[in-house]
Coordinates of C-alpha atoms in Angstrom, one line a residue:
Chain A
M1 CA 2.1 -14.2 27.9
K2 CA 5.1 -15.2 25.8
S3 CA 3.8 -14.8 22.2
H4 CA 0.8 -13.0 20.7
T5 CA -1.2 -14.1 17.7
V6 CA -3.1 -12.1 15.1
D7 CA -5.3 -13.8 12.5
R8 CA -6.1 -12.3 9.2
K9 CA -7.3 -13.3 5.7
I10 CA -5.2 -12.7 2.6
M11 CA -7.2 -10.2 0.3
W12 CA -7.2 -9.6 -3.5
G13 CA -5.4 -6.3 -2.9
D14 CA -2.4 -8.2 -1.3
L15 CA -1.7 -10.2 -4.3
D16 CA 0.6 -9.6 -7.3
S17 CA 0.1 -10.8 -10.9
L18 CA 1.2 -14.3 -10.1
G19 CA -1.8 -14.5 -7.6
I20 CA 0.6 -14.7 -4.6
V21 CA 1.2 -12.1 -1.8
F22 CA 3.3 -9.2 -2.9
Y23 CA 6.1 -9.4 -0.3
P24 CA 6.0 -5.9 1.2
R25 CA 2.6 -6.9 2.6
F26 CA 4.3 -9.4 4.9
Y27 CA 6.2 -6.5 6.5
E28 CA 3.0 -4.5 6.8
W29 CA 1.5 -7.3 8.7
M30 CA 4.6 -7.8 10.9
D31 CA 4.5 -4.1 11.7
A32 CA 0.9 -4.3 12.6
S33 CA 1.4 -7.4 14.7
G34 CA 4.2 -5.7 16.5
H35 CA 1.9 -2.8 17.4
L36 CA -0.7 -5.2 18.6
F37 CA 1.9 -7.1 20.7
F38 CA 3.1 -3.9 22.3
E39 CA -0.4 -3.0 23.1
A40 CA -1.2 -6.5 24.6
I41 CA 1.8 -6.2 27.0
G42 CA 0.7 -2.7 28.1
L43 CA 3.2 -0.7 26.2
T44 CA 0.7 1.4 24.4
I45 CA 1.5 4.2 21.9
G46 CA -0.7 6.5 24.1
D47 CA 1.4 6.0 27.0
M48 CA 4.8 5.6 25.3
W49 CA 4.6 8.1 22.5
L50 CA 2.1 10.8 23.6
R51 CA 3.0 10.9 27.2
R52 CA 6.7 9.8 27.4
K53 CA 7.9 10.7 23.9
I54 CA 9.4 7.3 23.4
L55 CA 9.1 5.0 20.4
F56 CA 10.8 1.9 19.1
G57 CA 12.3 2.8 15.7
L58 CA 13.7 0.4 13.2
V59 CA 17.3 -0.9 13.0
E60 CA 16.8 -3.8 10.7
T61 CA 14.1 -6.0 9.4
S62 CA 14.3 -9.4 7.5
C63 CA 12.0 -12.0 6.1
R64 CA 12.5 -15.5 4.7
Y65 CA 9.9 -16.8 2.3
Q66 CA 8.9 -20.5 2.6
R67 CA 5.6 -20.7 0.8
P68 CA 3.5 -18.3 -1.1
G69 CA 0.2 -17.0 0.3
R70 CA -2.8 -17.1 -1.9
Y71 CA -6.3 -15.5 -2.3
H72 CA -8.4 -15.8 0.9
D73 CA -6.0 -18.0 2.7
E74 CA -6.5 -17.7 6.5
I75 CA -3.2 -16.9 8.1
R76 CA -1.9 -16.5 11.6
I77 CA 1.0 -14.2 12.7
T78 CA 2.8 -15.1 15.9
T79 CA 5.0 -12.6 17.6
H80 CA 7.4 -12.8 20.4
V81 CA 10.5 -11.0 21.8
D82 CA 13.6 -12.7 20.6
A83 CA 16.4 -10.6 22.0
L84 CA 17.0 -7.6 24.2
T85 CA 20.0 -5.3 24.6
E86 CA 20.3 -2.0 26.5
K87 CA 18.9 -0.1 23.7
T88 CA 17.2 -2.7 21.3
A89 CA 14.4 -5.2 21.2
T90 CA 14.1 -7.8 18.5
L91 CA 10.6 -9.1 17.7
K92 CA 10.2 -12.3 15.8
H93 CA 7.1 -13.0 13.6
S94 CA 6.2 -16.2 12.0
I95 CA 3.3 -16.2 9.5
A96 CA 1.7 -19.6 9.0
D97 CA -1.4 -21.0 7.1
R98 CA -4.1 -21.6 9.8
S99 CA -5.6 -24.7 8.4
S100 CA -2.4 -26.6 7.7
G101 CA -0.1 -24.8 10.1
A102 CA 2.5 -24.7 7.3
L103 CA 5.0 -21.7 7.7
L104 CA 4.7 -19.1 4.9
V105 CA 7.2 -16.6 6.2
D106 CA 9.4 -15.9 9.2
G107 CA 11.0 -12.6 9.9
Y108 CA 12.1 -10.2 12.5
E109 CA 12.1 -6.5 13.3
K110 CA 15.1 -5.3 15.4
R111 CA 13.9 -2.0 17.0
I112 CA 15.7 0.7 18.9
C113 CA 14.4 2.8 21.8
L114 CA 14.2 6.4 20.6
D115 CA 13.6 9.7 22.3
V116 CA 11.3 11.5 19.8
S117 CA 10.6 14.6 21.8
D118 CA 12.2 16.6 18.9
P119 CA 10.4 15.5 15.8
D120 CA 13.3 16.4 13.5
N121 CA 16.1 14.6 15.4
F122 CA 15.3 11.3 17.0
R123 CA 17.9 10.1 19.4
A124 CA 18.7 6.5 20.6
M125 CA 18.3 6.0 24.3
D126 CA 18.5 3.1 26.9
I127 CA 15.2 1.3 27.2
P128 CA 13.7 2.7 30.5
D129 CA 13.8 0.2 33.4
D130 CA 10.1 -0.3 33.8
I131 CA 9.7 -1.0 30.0
M132 CA 12.7 -3.3 30.0
A133 CA 11.1 -5.2 33.0
V134 CA 7.9 -5.8 30.9
L135 CA 10.0 -6.9 27.9
R136 CA 12.2 -9.3 29.8
D137 CA 9.0 -10.7 31.5
V138 CA 7.4 -11.4 28.3
M139 CA 10.5 -12.8 26.7
T140 CA 11.1 -15.4 29.3
G141 CA 7.3 -16.2 29.5
Chain B
M1 CA 26.5 -1.4 -16.7
K2 CA 27.3 -2.5 -13.2
S3 CA 24.6 -0.7 -11.2
H4 CA 21.3 0.9 -12.1
T5 CA 19.6 3.8 -10.5
V6 CA 16.1 5.0 -10.0
D7 CA 15.1 8.4 -8.6
R8 CA 11.9 9.1 -6.8
K9 CA 10.4 11.6 -4.4
I10 CA 9.0 10.6 -1.1
M11 CA 5.4 11.3 -1.0
W12 CA 2.7 12.1 1.6
G13 CA 1.3 8.7 1.3
D14 CA 4.6 7.0 2.1
L15 CA 4.8 8.5 5.6
D16 CA 3.6 7.5 8.9
S17 CA 2.3 9.4 11.9
L18 CA 5.9 10.5 12.8
G19 CA 6.2 12.0 9.3
I20 CA 8.9 9.5 8.3
V21 CA 8.7 6.8 5.6
F22 CA 6.6 3.7 6.8
Y23 CA 9.3 1.0 6.3
P24 CA 7.4 -1.5 4.0
R25 CA 7.6 1.3 1.4
F26 CA 11.3 0.8 1.2
Y27 CA 10.7 -2.8 0.2
E28 CA 8.1 -1.7 -2.4
W29 CA 10.9 0.6 -3.9
M30 CA 13.5 -2.1 -3.8
D31 CA 11.1 -4.5 -5.6
A32 CA 10.3 -1.8 -8.3
S33 CA 13.9 -1.1 -8.7
G34 CA 14.7 -4.7 -9.1
H35 CA 12.2 -4.9 -11.9
L36 CA 13.7 -2.0 -13.7
F37 CA 17.2 -3.4 -13.2
F38 CA 16.2 -6.7 -14.8
E39 CA 14.5 -4.7 -17.7
A40 CA 17.6 -2.6 -18.1
I41 CA 19.8 -5.6 -18.6
G42 CA 17.4 -7.1 -21.2
L43 CA 15.7 -9.7 -18.8
T44 CA 12.3 -8.5 -19.4
I45 CA 9.2 -10.0 -17.8
G46 CA 7.6 -10.3 -21.3
D47 CA 10.5 -12.6 -22.4
M48 CA 11.2 -14.4 -19.0
W49 CA 7.7 -15.0 -17.7
L50 CA 5.2 -14.8 -20.6
R51 CA 7.5 -16.6 -23.1
R52 CA 9.8 -18.9 -21.0
K53 CA 7.6 -19.2 -17.8
I54 CA 10.6 -18.2 -15.6
L55 CA 10.5 -15.8 -12.7
F56 CA 12.9 -14.9 -10.0
G57 CA 10.9 -15.6 -6.7
L58 CA 11.9 -14.5 -3.2
V59 CA 14.1 -16.4 -0.7
E60 CA 14.9 -13.7 1.6
T61 CA 14.9 -9.9 2.0
S62 CA 16.4 -7.5 4.4
C63 CA 16.8 -3.8 5.2
R64 CA 19.0 -1.8 7.6
Y65 CA 17.5 1.7 8.5
Q66 CA 20.1 4.4 8.8
R67 CA 18.2 7.7 8.5
P68 CA 14.5 8.4 8.2
G69 CA 13.2 9.6 4.8
R70 CA 10.8 12.7 5.1
Y71 CA 8.1 14.5 2.9
H72 CA 9.2 15.4 -0.6
D73 CA 12.9 14.3 -0.1
E74 CA 14.4 13.3 -3.4
I75 CA 15.9 9.9 -3.1
R76 CA 18.1 7.7 -5.4
I77 CA 17.9 3.9 -5.3
T78 CA 21.0 2.1 -6.6
T79 CA 20.8 -1.6 -7.5
H80 CA 23.5 -4.1 -8.4
V81 CA 24.0 -7.9 -8.5
D82 CA 25.9 -8.8 -5.3
A83 CA 26.0 -12.7 -5.5
L84 CA 25.1 -15.4 -7.7
T85 CA 24.7 -19.2 -7.2
E86 CA 23.3 -21.9 -9.6
K87 CA 19.7 -21.1 -8.6
T88 CA 19.9 -17.8 -6.9
A89 CA 20.7 -14.1 -7.5
T90 CA 21.0 -11.4 -4.8
L91 CA 20.3 -7.8 -5.6
K92 CA 21.6 -5.2 -3.3
H93 CA 19.9 -1.8 -3.1
S94 CA 21.0 1.4 -1.5
I95 CA 18.5 4.2 -0.9
A96 CA 20.2 7.5 -0.5
D97 CA 19.2 11.2 -0.3
R98 CA 19.9 12.7 -3.5
S99 CA 21.1 16.2 -2.4
S100 CA 23.4 15.0 0.5
G101 CA 24.1 11.6 -0.7
A102 CA 23.5 10.4 2.8
L103 CA 22.4 6.7 3.0
L104 CA 18.9 6.1 4.3
V105 CA 18.5 2.4 3.8
D106 CA 20.6 -0.5 2.4
G107 CA 19.0 -3.8 1.8
Y108 CA 18.9 -6.9 -0.4
E109 CA 16.6 -9.3 -2.2
K110 CA 17.9 -12.8 -2.5
R111 CA 15.8 -14.4 -5.3
I112 CA 15.6 -17.9 -6.7
C113 CA 15.0 -18.9 -10.3
L114 CA 11.5 -20.5 -10.6
D115 CA 9.7 -22.5 -13.2
V116 CA 6.2 -21.0 -13.0
S117 CA 4.6 -23.0 -15.8
D118 CA 2.3 -24.6 -13.3
P119 CA 0.7 -21.6 -11.5
D120 CA -0.2 -23.6 -8.5
N121 CA 3.2 -25.2 -8.0
F122 CA 6.3 -23.1 -8.6
R123 CA 9.6 -25.2 -8.8
A124 CA 13.2 -24.0 -8.2
M125 CA 15.4 -24.5 -11.2
D126 CA 18.9 -23.7 -12.3
I127 CA 19.3 -20.3 -13.7
P128 CA 19.5 -20.9 -17.6
D129 CA 23.0 -20.3 -19.1
D130 CA 22.0 -17.4 -21.2
I131 CA 20.4 -15.6 -18.2
M132 CA 23.4 -16.5 -16.0
A133 CA 25.7 -15.0 -18.6
V134 CA 23.9 -11.8 -18.5
L135 CA 23.9 -11.7 -14.7
R136 CA 27.5 -12.5 -14.4
D137 CA 28.5 -9.9 -16.9
V138 CA 26.5 -7.2 -15.1
M139 CA 27.9 -8.3 -11.7
T140 CA 31.5 -8.0 -12.7
G141 CA 30.8 -4.9 -14.7
Chain C
M1 CA -28.7 -11.8 3.9
K2 CA -29.1 -8.2 2.8
S3 CA -25.9 -6.8 4.1
H4 CA -22.6 -8.1 5.1
T5 CA -20.1 -6.7 7.8
V6 CA -16.4 -6.9 8.2
D7 CA -14.7 -5.7 11.3
R8 CA -11.1 -4.5 11.4
K9 CA -8.7 -2.3 13.4
I10 CA -7.1 0.8 12.1
M11 CA -3.3 0.1 12.1
W12 CA -0.1 2.4 12.2
G13 CA 0.5 1.6 8.6
D14 CA -2.9 3.0 7.6
L15 CA -2.2 6.4 9.0
D16 CA -0.6 9.6 7.4
S17 CA 1.5 12.3 9.0
L18 CA -1.7 13.9 10.6
G19 CA -2.3 10.5 12.4
I20 CA -5.5 9.9 10.5
V21 CA -6.2 7.3 7.7
F22 CA -4.6 7.9 4.4
Y23 CA -7.7 7.9 2.2
P24 CA -6.7 5.2 -0.5
R25 CA -6.8 2.7 2.5
F26 CA -10.6 3.2 2.7
Y27 CA -10.8 2.0 -1.0
E28 CA -8.5 -1.0 -0.1
W29 CA -11.1 -1.9 2.6
M30 CA -14.1 -1.5 0.4
D31 CA -12.4 -3.7 -2.2
A32 CA -11.7 -6.4 0.4
S33 CA -15.2 -6.1 1.9
G34 CA -16.7 -6.4 -1.7
H35 CA -14.8 -9.7 -2.2
L36 CA -16.0 -11.0 1.2
F37 CA -19.5 -10.0 0.3
F38 CA -19.4 -11.9 -3.0
E39 CA -17.9 -15.0 -1.2
A40 CA -20.6 -14.8 1.5
I41 CA -23.4 -15.0 -1.2
G42 CA -21.7 -17.8 -3.0
L43 CA -20.3 -15.9 -5.9
T44 CA -16.6 -17.1 -5.3
I45 CA -13.7 -16.1 -7.3
G46 CA -13.0 -19.8 -7.8
D47 CA -16.2 -20.4 -9.4
M48 CA -16.6 -17.1 -11.2
W49 CA -13.1 -16.4 -12.4
L50 CA -11.3 -19.7 -12.5
R51 CA -14.2 -21.8 -13.9
R52 CA -16.4 -19.3 -15.8
K53 CA -13.9 -16.5 -16.7
I54 CA -16.2 -13.8 -15.4
L55 CA -15.2 -11.0 -13.1
F56 CA -16.8 -7.7 -12.0
G57 CA -14.5 -5.0 -13.0
L58 CA -14.8 -1.4 -12.1
V59 CA -16.7 1.4 -13.7
E60 CA -16.6 4.0 -11.0
T61 CA -15.9 4.3 -7.3
S62 CA -16.5 7.2 -4.8
C63 CA -16.1 8.0 -1.2
R64 CA -17.3 10.9 1.2
Y65 CA -15.4 11.5 4.2
Q66 CA -17.3 12.4 7.4
R67 CA -14.8 11.8 10.2
P68 CA -11.1 10.8 10.4
G69 CA -10.2 7.4 11.5
R70 CA -7.3 7.1 14.0
Y71 CA -4.8 4.7 15.6
H72 CA -6.3 1.3 16.7
D73 CA -9.9 2.4 16.2
E74 CA -12.2 -0.5 15.7
I75 CA -14.2 -0.1 12.6
R76 CA -17.1 -1.9 10.8
I77 CA -17.6 -1.9 7.1
T78 CA -21.1 -2.8 6.0
T79 CA -21.7 -3.8 2.3
H80 CA -24.9 -4.2 0.4
V81 CA -26.0 -4.3 -3.3
D82 CA -27.5 -0.8 -4.1
A83 CA -28.4 -1.0 -7.7
L84 CA -28.4 -3.5 -10.5
T85 CA -28.5 -3.2 -14.4
E86 CA -28.1 -5.7 -17.1
K87 CA -24.4 -5.4 -16.9
T88 CA -23.6 -3.7 -13.7
A89 CA -23.9 -4.1 -9.9
T90 CA -23.3 -1.2 -7.5
L91 CA -22.1 -2.1 -4.0
K92 CA -22.5 0.5 -1.2
H93 CA -20.1 0.4 1.7
S94 CA -20.3 2.3 5.0
I95 CA -17.4 2.5 7.3
A96 CA -18.4 3.2 10.9
D97 CA -16.7 3.3 14.3
R98 CA -17.7 0.3 16.2
S99 CA -18.0 1.8 19.7
S100 CA -19.8 5.0 18.8
G101 CA -21.6 3.8 15.6
A102 CA -20.4 7.2 14.0
L103 CA -20.0 7.1 10.3
L104 CA -16.4 7.6 9.0
V105 CA -16.9 7.2 5.3
D106 CA -19.6 6.0 2.9
G107 CA -18.7 5.0 -0.6
Y108 CA -19.7 2.8 -3.5
E109 CA -18.1 0.6 -6.2
K110 CA -20.0 0.5 -9.6
R111 CA -18.8 -2.8 -11.1
I112 CA -19.5 -4.3 -14.5
C113 CA -19.6 -7.9 -15.6
L114 CA -16.6 -8.8 -17.7
D115 CA -15.6 -11.8 -19.8
V116 CA -11.9 -12.1 -18.9
S117 CA -11.2 -15.2 -21.0
D118 CA -8.8 -13.2 -23.1
P119 CA -6.5 -11.6 -20.4
D120 CA -5.5 -8.8 -22.8
N121 CA -9.0 -7.8 -23.7
F122 CA -11.7 -7.9 -21.2
R123 CA -15.3 -7.5 -22.6
A124 CA -18.4 -6.2 -20.9
M125 CA -21.2 -8.8 -20.9
D126 CA -24.7 -9.2 -19.4
I127 CA -24.8 -10.6 -15.9
P128 CA -25.6 -14.3 -16.4
D129 CA -29.1 -15.2 -15.1
D130 CA -28.1 -17.3 -12.2
I131 CA -25.7 -14.7 -10.9
M132 CA -28.3 -11.9 -11.4
A133 CA -30.8 -14.0 -9.5
V134 CA -28.5 -14.2 -6.5
L135 CA -27.7 -10.5 -6.6
R136 CA -31.4 -9.5 -6.9
D137 CA -32.2 -11.8 -4.0
V138 CA -29.6 -10.3 -1.8
M139 CA -30.4 -6.8 -2.8
T140 CA -34.1 -7.2 -1.8
G141 CA -33.3 -9.1 1.3
Chain D
M1 CA 0.2 27.5 -15.1
K2 CA -3.2 26.0 -15.4
S3 CA -2.5 22.3 -15.2
H4 CA 0.5 20.3 -13.7
T5 CA 1.7 16.9 -15.0
V6 CA 3.4 14.0 -13.2
D7 CA 4.9 11.0 -15.1
R8 CA 5.3 7.7 -13.6
K9 CA 5.6 4.0 -14.6
I10 CA 3.3 1.3 -13.5
M11 CA 5.2 -1.1 -11.3
W12 CA 4.7 -4.9 -10.5
G13 CA 3.6 -4.0 -7.0
D14 CA 0.7 -1.8 -8.4
L15 CA -1.0 -4.8 -10.1
D16 CA -3.5 -7.3 -9.0
S17 CA -3.9 -11.0 -10.1
L18 CA -5.5 -9.9 -13.4
G19 CA -2.3 -8.1 -14.2
I20 CA -3.9 -4.8 -14.1
V21 CA -3.6 -1.8 -11.6
F22 CA -5.3 -2.4 -8.4
Y23 CA -7.7 0.6 -8.2
P24 CA -6.7 2.1 -4.8
R25 CA -3.3 2.8 -6.4
F26 CA -4.9 5.3 -8.7
Y27 CA -6.1 7.2 -5.7
E28 CA -2.5 7.1 -4.2
W29 CA -1.2 8.7 -7.4
M30 CA -3.9 11.3 -7.5
D31 CA -3.1 12.3 -3.8
A32 CA 0.6 12.5 -4.7
S33 CA -0.1 14.5 -7.7
G34 CA -2.3 16.9 -5.8
H35 CA 0.6 17.5 -3.2
L36 CA 3.0 18.2 -6.2
F37 CA 0.5 20.5 -7.7
F38 CA 0.0 22.5 -4.6
E39 CA 3.9 22.6 -4.3
A40 CA 4.2 23.9 -7.8
I41 CA 1.9 26.7 -7.2
G42 CA 3.7 27.7 -4.1
L43 CA 1.3 26.4 -1.5
T44 CA 3.8 24.2 0.2
I45 CA 3.1 21.9 3.2
G46 CA 5.9 23.6 5.0
D47 CA 4.3 27.0 4.8
M48 CA 0.7 25.9 5.0
W49 CA 0.8 23.1 7.6
L50 CA 3.8 23.7 9.7
R51 CA 3.7 27.5 9.8
R52 CA 0.0 28.4 9.4
K53 CA -1.6 25.1 10.6
I54 CA -3.9 24.8 7.6
L55 CA -4.5 21.7 5.4
F56 CA -6.9 20.8 2.7
G57 CA -8.7 17.7 4.0
L58 CA -11.0 15.5 2.0
V59 CA -14.7 15.9 1.5
E60 CA -15.2 13.5 -1.4
T61 CA -13.1 11.6 -4.1
S62 CA -14.2 9.7 -7.1
C63 CA -12.7 7.8 -10.1
R64 CA -14.1 6.5 -13.4
Y65 CA -12.1 3.6 -15.0
Q66 CA -11.8 3.7 -18.7
R67 CA -8.9 1.3 -19.5
P68 CA -6.8 -0.9 -17.4
G69 CA -3.2 0.1 -16.7
R70 CA -0.6 -2.8 -17.1
Y71 CA 3.0 -3.7 -16.3
H72 CA 5.5 -0.9 -17.0
D73 CA 3.0 1.3 -18.9
E74 CA 4.3 4.8 -18.9
I75 CA 1.4 7.1 -17.6
R76 CA 0.9 10.8 -17.2
I77 CA -1.3 12.3 -14.5
T78 CA -2.6 15.8 -15.3
T79 CA -4.1 17.9 -12.4
H80 CA -6.1 21.2 -12.4
V81 CA -8.4 23.1 -10.2
D82 CA -11.9 22.4 -11.4
A83 CA -14.1 24.3 -8.8
L84 CA -13.7 26.6 -5.9
T85 CA -16.1 27.6 -3.1
E86 CA -15.5 29.6 0.1
K87 CA -14.2 26.6 1.9
T88 CA -13.4 24.0 -0.8
A89 CA -11.3 23.4 -3.8
T90 CA -11.9 20.5 -6.2
L91 CA -8.8 19.0 -8.1
K92 CA -9.5 17.1 -11.2
H93 CA -6.9 14.5 -12.2
S94 CA -6.8 12.6 -15.5
I95 CA -4.4 9.6 -15.9
A96 CA -3.5 8.7 -19.5
D97 CA -1.1 6.3 -21.3
R98 CA 1.8 8.5 -22.4
S99 CA 2.4 6.7 -25.7
S100 CA -1.1 6.5 -27.0
G101 CA -2.6 9.4 -25.0
A102 CA -5.6 7.1 -24.2
L103 CA -7.4 7.9 -20.9
L104 CA -7.2 5.2 -18.2
V105 CA -8.9 7.0 -15.4
D106 CA -10.3 10.4 -14.6
G107 CA -11.1 11.4 -11.0
Y108 CA -11.4 14.2 -8.6
E109 CA -10.7 15.1 -5.1
K110 CA -12.9 17.7 -3.3
R111 CA -10.9 19.1 -0.6
I112 CA -11.9 21.5 2.3
C113 CA -9.8 24.0 4.1
L114 CA -9.1 22.9 7.7
D115 CA -7.6 24.5 10.7
V116 CA -5.5 21.7 12.1
S117 CA -4.0 23.6 15.1
D118 CA -5.8 21.1 17.4
P119 CA -4.6 17.8 16.1
D120 CA -7.6 16.0 17.7
N121 CA -10.3 18.3 16.3
F122 CA -9.9 19.7 12.8
R123 CA -12.2 22.6 11.9
A124 CA -13.4 23.7 8.6
M125 CA -12.5 27.3 7.7
D126 CA -12.8 29.8 4.8
I127 CA -9.9 29.6 2.5
P128 CA -7.6 32.5 3.4
D129 CA -7.6 35.4 0.8
D130 CA -4.0 34.9 -0.2
I131 CA -4.5 31.2 -0.9
M132 CA -7.8 31.8 -2.6
A133 CA -6.1 34.3 -5.0
V134 CA -3.5 31.7 -6.0
L135 CA -6.1 28.9 -6.5
R136 CA -8.3 31.3 -8.7
D137 CA -5.4 32.4 -10.6
V138 CA -4.3 28.8 -11.4
M139 CA -7.9 27.8 -12.1
T140 CA -8.4 30.5 -14.8
G141 CA -4.9 30.0 -16.2

């Protein structure tokens, strides 16, 4: 698996007064798709957070808006690992119209490996070898 | 006026399972602060959208996350115009803890001037001279 | 068709600091399911709002919470028409865990037929006969 | 103190395609006002949840919609304790336009006292005497 896709439908509650998607929704969908991506490659929250006290926190996110999304449009969010460093993984997400294939938004989330064993003080850490192996594998396909 | 500030309190509904702000909320706050910024400099939605059919749509947004925000923290969002081109205006937002002054997040919204007279087909347009004058004025302070 | 179902997965961004669904999300899902229900019975927004300037606005909503929803639970939202009057339609929604069938939440939306041709002044109106016929049909199965 | 008020401004991101508040936002604001109400009467999350492992979970919520809220309207949310039983407290919230005083929405949250010391299994419990004394006091003014 190199990329992972999630389909959804744009709902009334996602729209603003212009009848187009209110842009923070795109980030909500990217976040959700990132979680499903991690789950699909076996890096589950249950294992990572609850057992090992590791989470991927955020360094930076960004989106570029190409086309507005409208009421009940069917969209597809495609996620892949775009870059890896010792401590960070960058996920790229593209959000496209399912019928036309036209790109609505492309964005990324740069995430950093955190030791969250102390809930009041998260600390950056090197990505553990076994997790890095999975991420490298999925990045290179 | 060179910059505009908005104060708010982080609420329970803004938090995720780690007890820190779910990151799309920061974009919601930046969007809201952008609207209040435009209103404060006299570029109201009522005048721009309803009368002149002009809006500033989105080209690109981005955030860098420095520190997590937590329950009932008092935060201050400071907004200013960072760059102007013929068709675009970039707003920078910094979100800081009010008591310590520590930066939580800094981000920007690059917006493009749109003719929205046809609701199904927004078209990019040069920023009208009177609006550009206001934006230049506020950018240079 | 008497009832309509929508499946979804509870995502990280739906949760609060306790790791359970932040309750306004249930209303977002009921609203979305209501729109999909109306679409499924042929009462589309395109036809109702854009062509006939009719919408079903809100009179009252309510939810009872039976069980918390948690990370990546698969849920099913089932929607049906529970009551009709000259001007109002009440949709009932039940939200259940898909694997166990256990009820998480049941709620309703009482909606009133509105003439929205004047965007600044919505007026209650009798449900048109053709729309009432569809709703009666779907209520009685 | 018998009631507690919170002022806020309706923002672009709160609106739907009709240019009125998307109704789940009202519940978000009621939830936030409830938290600020509890804090104002000394029942802080820090003390209740973190120290004593007690929270007030939800039994039932409801809203009636009287008037739509629109872009940049200034609103006031007024919260008070409406009813108390051994295990439950009901908060009433009214949301009114600050300039006209006109009611937009009134709603309630019926909450039940929970022992959350086991995060996977919350259990209903009698409201502790000291907390009940505070709630009774604030209910009767």
